[in-house]
Short mmCIF file of C-alpha atoms in Angstrom, two decimals:
data_model
loop_
_atom_site.label_atom_id
_atom_site.label_comp_id
_atom_site.label_asym_id
_atom_site.label_seq_id
_atom_site.Cartn_x
_atom_site.Cartn_y
_atom_site.Cartn_z
CA MET A 1109 35.83 4.04 -9.32
CA GLU A 1110 33.40 1.55 -7.81
CA SER A 1111 30.73 0.49 -10.31
CA MET A 1112 27.08 0.36 -9.34
CA GLY A 1113 23.89 -0.69 -11.03
CA VAL A 1114 21.23 2.00 -11.30
CA ASN A 1115 17.74 1.20 -12.61
CA LEU A 1116 15.28 4.03 -13.06
CA TYR A 1117 11.62 3.26 -13.67
CA GLN A 1118 8.75 5.43 -14.85
CA SER A 1119 5.16 4.30 -14.50
CA PHE A 1120 2.39 4.76 -17.03
CA TYR A 1121 -1.34 4.72 -16.31
CA GLN A 1122 -2.53 4.57 -19.91
CA THR A 1123 -0.86 2.75 -22.77
CA ASN A 1124 -0.63 5.92 -24.86
CA GLN A 1125 1.62 7.45 -22.17
CA VAL A 1126 4.48 5.06 -22.92
CA GLN A 1127 5.67 7.25 -25.80
CA PHE A 1128 6.25 10.12 -23.36
CA LEU A 1129 8.47 8.17 -20.94
CA ASP A 1130 12.18 8.90 -20.86
CA ASN A 1131 14.18 6.35 -22.85
CA ILE A 1132 16.66 6.12 -19.97
CA CYS A 1133 13.90 4.64 -17.78
CA ILE A 1134 12.30 1.22 -17.61
CA PRO A 1135 8.53 1.49 -18.29
CA PHE A 1136 6.43 0.24 -15.40
CA ASP A 1137 2.87 -0.80 -16.19
CA ASN A 1138 0.34 0.68 -13.77
CA THR A 1139 -2.66 0.64 -16.09
CA ARG A 1140 -4.65 -1.34 -13.51
CA ASN A 1141 -3.92 1.33 -10.83
CA GLU A 1142 -5.50 -0.77 -8.10
CA GLU A 1143 -4.81 1.61 -5.20
CA PRO A 1144 -4.85 5.18 -6.59
CA ASN A 1145 -5.45 6.74 -3.17
CA LEU A 1146 -2.08 5.44 -1.99
CA ARG A 1147 -0.27 7.23 -4.81
CA GLU A 1148 3.11 5.73 -5.73
CA TYR A 1149 3.66 3.86 -2.48
CA PRO A 1150 2.26 0.47 -3.63
CA LEU A 1151 4.24 0.85 -6.85
CA PHE A 1152 7.46 1.24 -4.88
CA LYS A 1153 6.80 -2.13 -3.28
CA LYS A 1154 6.06 -3.77 -6.61
CA VAL A 1155 9.33 -2.51 -8.06
CA TYR A 1156 11.11 -3.66 -4.91
CA ASP A 1157 9.88 -7.18 -5.62
CA LEU A 1158 11.58 -6.95 -9.03
CA GLU A 1159 14.83 -5.53 -7.65
CA GLU A 1160 15.12 -7.23 -4.24
CA ASP A 1161 17.99 -9.54 -5.16
CA SER A 1162 19.56 -7.42 -7.89
CA GLY A 1163 22.00 -5.44 -5.77
CA ASN A 1164 21.01 -2.34 -7.76
CA HIS A 1165 20.05 1.12 -6.66
CA TRP A 1166 16.65 1.90 -8.13
CA GLY A 1167 13.91 4.50 -8.12
CA LEU A 1168 10.50 5.15 -9.62
CA LEU A 1169 10.50 8.63 -11.12
CA SER A 1170 7.51 10.67 -12.18
CA PHE A 1171 7.20 11.45 -15.88
CA ARG A 1172 7.25 15.09 -14.71
CA PHE A 1173 10.82 14.73 -13.41
CA GLU A 1174 12.43 16.96 -16.02
CA GLU A 1175 9.60 19.50 -15.88
CA LYS A 1176 10.03 19.94 -12.13
CA THR A 1177 13.81 19.71 -11.84
CA ASN A 1178 15.07 21.39 -15.03
CA LEU A 1179 17.41 18.41 -15.17
CA SER A 1180 17.45 15.48 -17.58
CA VAL A 1181 17.00 11.97 -16.23
CA LYS A 1182 20.26 11.09 -17.99
CA GLU A 1183 22.16 13.75 -16.01
CA PHE A 1184 20.59 12.58 -12.78
CA LYS A 1185 21.55 8.96 -13.43
CA GLU A 1186 25.10 9.91 -14.40
CA TRP A 1187 25.49 11.94 -11.21
CA ILE A 1188 24.45 8.91 -9.15
CA GLU A 1189 26.89 6.64 -10.98
CA GLN A 1190 29.70 9.14 -10.48
CA ASN A 1191 29.15 9.25 -6.71
CA PRO A 1192 29.06 5.63 -5.51
CA GLY A 1193 28.86 4.51 -1.90
CA TYR A 1194 25.57 5.96 -0.61
CA ASP A 1195 22.34 4.25 0.38
CA VAL A 1196 20.09 6.83 -1.28
CA TYR A 1197 20.41 9.63 -3.83
CA TYR A 1198 17.82 12.34 -4.36
CA ILE A 1199 17.05 15.76 -5.73
CA ASP A 1200 14.72 18.32 -4.18
CA PRO A 1201 13.64 20.76 -6.91
CA PHE A 1202 12.12 23.29 -4.49
CA LEU A 1203 15.19 24.92 -2.99
CA ASP A 1204 13.13 27.83 -1.68
CA VAL A 1205 11.13 25.54 0.64
CA SER A 1206 14.22 24.24 2.44
CA VAL A 1207 15.34 27.78 3.33
CA SER A 1208 11.91 29.12 4.30
CA TYR A 1209 10.48 26.58 6.75
CA PRO A 1210 11.70 24.57 9.76
CA ASN A 1211 10.16 21.40 8.33
CA LEU A 1212 7.73 20.24 5.66
CA TRP A 1213 4.79 19.99 8.06
CA VAL A 1214 4.84 23.71 8.79
CA GLN A 1215 5.13 24.32 5.05
CA GLY A 1216 2.29 21.89 4.39
CA GLU A 1217 -0.05 23.60 6.81
CA ARG A 1218 0.05 26.71 4.64
CA TRP A 1219 -1.29 24.83 1.61
CA HIS A 1220 -3.20 21.99 3.26
CA PRO A 1221 -4.71 23.10 6.57
CA GLY A 1222 -4.73 20.29 9.09
CA LEU A 1223 -1.37 18.76 8.20
CA TYR A 1224 0.29 20.21 11.25
CA THR A 1225 -2.51 18.92 13.47
CA TYR A 1226 -1.79 15.49 12.02
CA PHE A 1227 1.94 15.90 12.60
CA LYS A 1228 1.49 16.95 16.23
CA ARG A 1229 -0.76 13.97 16.80
CA LEU A 1230 1.86 11.73 15.21
CA VAL A 1231 4.95 12.88 17.12
CA GLY A 1232 3.45 14.46 20.24
CA ASP A 1233 4.93 17.34 22.23
CA THR A 1234 8.18 17.34 20.25
CA ALA A 1235 6.47 18.63 17.09
CA ASP A 1236 7.27 22.29 17.72
CA ARG A 1237 10.96 21.45 18.18
CA VAL A 1238 11.41 19.52 14.93
CA ILE A 1239 13.84 21.46 12.75
CA TYR A 1240 15.12 19.71 9.68
CA HIS A 1241 18.67 19.87 8.44
CA PRO A 1242 18.50 21.46 4.96
CA ASP A 1243 19.58 18.17 3.41
CA ASP A 1244 16.56 16.45 4.99
CA PHE A 1245 14.12 18.30 2.75
CA VAL A 1246 12.65 16.15 -0.03
CA THR A 1247 9.49 17.52 -1.62
CA CYS A 1248 9.10 15.06 -4.52
CA ASN A 1249 9.52 11.32 -5.08
CA PHE A 1250 12.80 11.81 -6.90
CA PHE A 1251 14.95 9.37 -4.96
CA VAL A 1252 16.99 6.29 -5.81
CA GLY A 1253 18.11 3.82 -3.16
CA ASN A 1254 19.56 0.43 -2.38
CA GLN A 1255 17.92 -2.43 -0.49
CA LYS A 1256 18.99 -1.10 2.91
CA PHE A 1257 17.32 2.22 2.19
CA TRP A 1258 14.11 0.79 0.77
CA MET A 1259 13.62 -1.69 3.61
CA GLY A 1260 14.14 1.02 6.23
CA TYR A 1261 11.83 3.41 4.41
CA PHE A 1262 9.08 0.80 4.01
CA ASN A 1263 9.29 -0.16 7.67
CA PHE A 1264 9.01 3.49 8.67
CA VAL A 1265 6.04 4.28 6.42
CA ASP A 1266 4.23 1.03 7.25
CA HIS A 1267 4.62 1.81 10.94
CA ILE A 1268 3.00 5.22 10.46
CA ILE A 1269 0.19 3.73 8.38
CA GLY A 1270 -0.30 1.16 11.15
CA LEU A 1271 -0.57 3.92 13.74
CA ALA A 1272 -3.37 5.47 11.70
CA GLU A 1273 -5.33 2.25 11.94
CA THR A 1274 -5.42 2.57 15.73
CA ASP A 1275 -5.97 6.34 16.05
CA ASP A 1276 -9.15 7.97 14.75
CA ILE A 1277 -7.56 11.40 14.22
CA LEU A 1278 -4.56 10.04 12.30
CA LYS A 1279 -6.86 7.79 10.29
CA TYR A 1280 -9.15 10.68 9.42
CA TYR A 1281 -6.36 12.88 8.11
CA MET A 1282 -4.64 10.10 6.19
CA PHE A 1283 -7.56 8.32 4.55
CA GLN A 1284 -10.84 10.20 5.02
CA HIS A 1285 -10.25 13.95 4.78
CA GLN A 1286 -10.76 14.88 1.13
CA VAL A 1287 -9.95 18.02 -0.84
CA LYS A 1288 -9.94 19.09 -4.45
CA TYR A 1289 -6.40 19.16 -5.84
CA ASN A 1290 -5.37 19.67 -9.47
CA GLY A 1291 -8.92 18.95 -10.60
CA GLN A 1292 -9.22 15.72 -8.61
CA ILE A 1293 -10.61 14.73 -5.23
CA VAL A 1294 -7.79 13.31 -3.12
CA THR A 1295 -7.27 12.37 0.51
CA TYR A 1296 -4.54 13.86 2.65
CA PHE A 1297 -2.57 10.64 2.26
CA SER A 1298 -1.14 12.21 -0.90
CA PHE A 1299 0.32 15.13 1.05
CA ILE A 1300 1.40 13.06 4.04
CA ILE A 1301 3.23 10.33 2.12
CA GLU A 1302 5.35 12.84 0.21
CA ARG A 1303 6.56 14.28 3.53
CA LEU A 1304 7.50 11.02 5.20
CA LEU A 1305 10.89 10.59 3.52
CA SER A 1306 12.10 13.85 5.06
CA LEU A 1307 10.81 12.71 8.43
CA TYR A 1308 12.60 9.39 7.93
CA PHE A 1309 15.86 11.22 7.23
CA TYR A 1310 15.33 13.36 10.32
CA HIS A 1311 15.00 10.32 12.57
CA TYR A 1312 17.46 7.88 10.97
CA ARG A 1313 20.92 9.35 10.58
CA ASP A 1314 22.52 5.96 9.87
CA VAL A 1315 21.18 6.10 6.31
CA SER A 1316 23.95 7.49 4.11
CA LYS A 1317 22.41 9.94 1.69
CA LYS A 1318 23.59 12.14 -1.15
CA LYS A 1319 21.56 15.17 -2.22
CA PHE A 1320 21.91 16.64 -5.68
CA PRO A 1321 24.05 19.80 -5.44
CA ILE A 1322 22.05 22.97 -4.98
CA GLU A 1323 24.69 24.95 -6.91
CA HIS A 1324 23.88 23.11 -10.14
CA ASP A 1325 22.73 24.99 -13.23
CA CYS A 1326 19.30 23.35 -13.04
CA PHE A 1327 18.59 25.47 -9.96
CA LYS A 1328 20.03 28.55 -11.64
CA ARG A 1329 17.59 28.00 -14.49
CA LYS A 1330 14.71 27.64 -12.07
CA TYR A 1331 15.43 30.55 -9.73
CA GLY A 1332 17.44 32.97 -11.84
CA ASP A 1333 18.90 35.93 -9.95
CA LEU A 1334 17.46 34.62 -6.66
CA HIS A 1335 19.57 31.46 -6.81
CA PRO A 1336 22.79 32.79 -5.12
CA GLN A 1337 20.77 34.15 -2.20
CA LEU A 1338 18.96 30.85 -1.71
CA VAL A 1339 22.27 28.94 -1.78
CA ASN A 1340 23.77 31.27 0.85
CA ILE A 1341 20.78 30.85 3.17
CA TYR A 1342 20.81 27.10 2.66
CA LYS A 1343 24.50 26.84 3.54
CA SER A 1344 24.07 29.06 6.59
CA ARG A 1345 21.68 26.44 8.01
CA LEU A 1346 24.07 23.51 7.53
#
């Protein structure tokens, strides 16, 4: 079996958080947190600078990974290592979303009104015809990729951020529109950035990707008796 290097990072924002990081992961110091409104995106680029010439696959996982996925980081890393040959590996813990909506922008509109207006402004008249493949759905930053993947992803996201700088409506929704979320005031950038990987997958089919199997016990633990039904619907959309 082909061997591959896999480095998983977890960031901490206060020094007392280090003790709660998974021992499988490399601690990443973000105590300065210079651009909090941009969420993890600047951190991805900082880790890229560390890994650029390493030849490794790497990812920056939230310390809430196990809470959201019902899967240990160790199991996730082992699964990646046992399936070499892909540009990017990822898990989407919210199986119900991928079987309930045509894309993450329609889903987002339900919880964050205005996201679909942003999306239509971004892609134009094709917005209503955008239907994701089930494997395109990624609702969390739980992904691990190689240099090819990260460079393509950065180029895609930077292009969209650049568009916002030249369009008042896009700029408003990304950087100015504020809402209260989990006890904090955040801009819609938080909700937009987490949907851009799925949009990247939708547009760029040359990226070889491997999604964590939806039949796994971690999904059974999360969804219980509903799990078989969700799997059947998911597979019917393949």
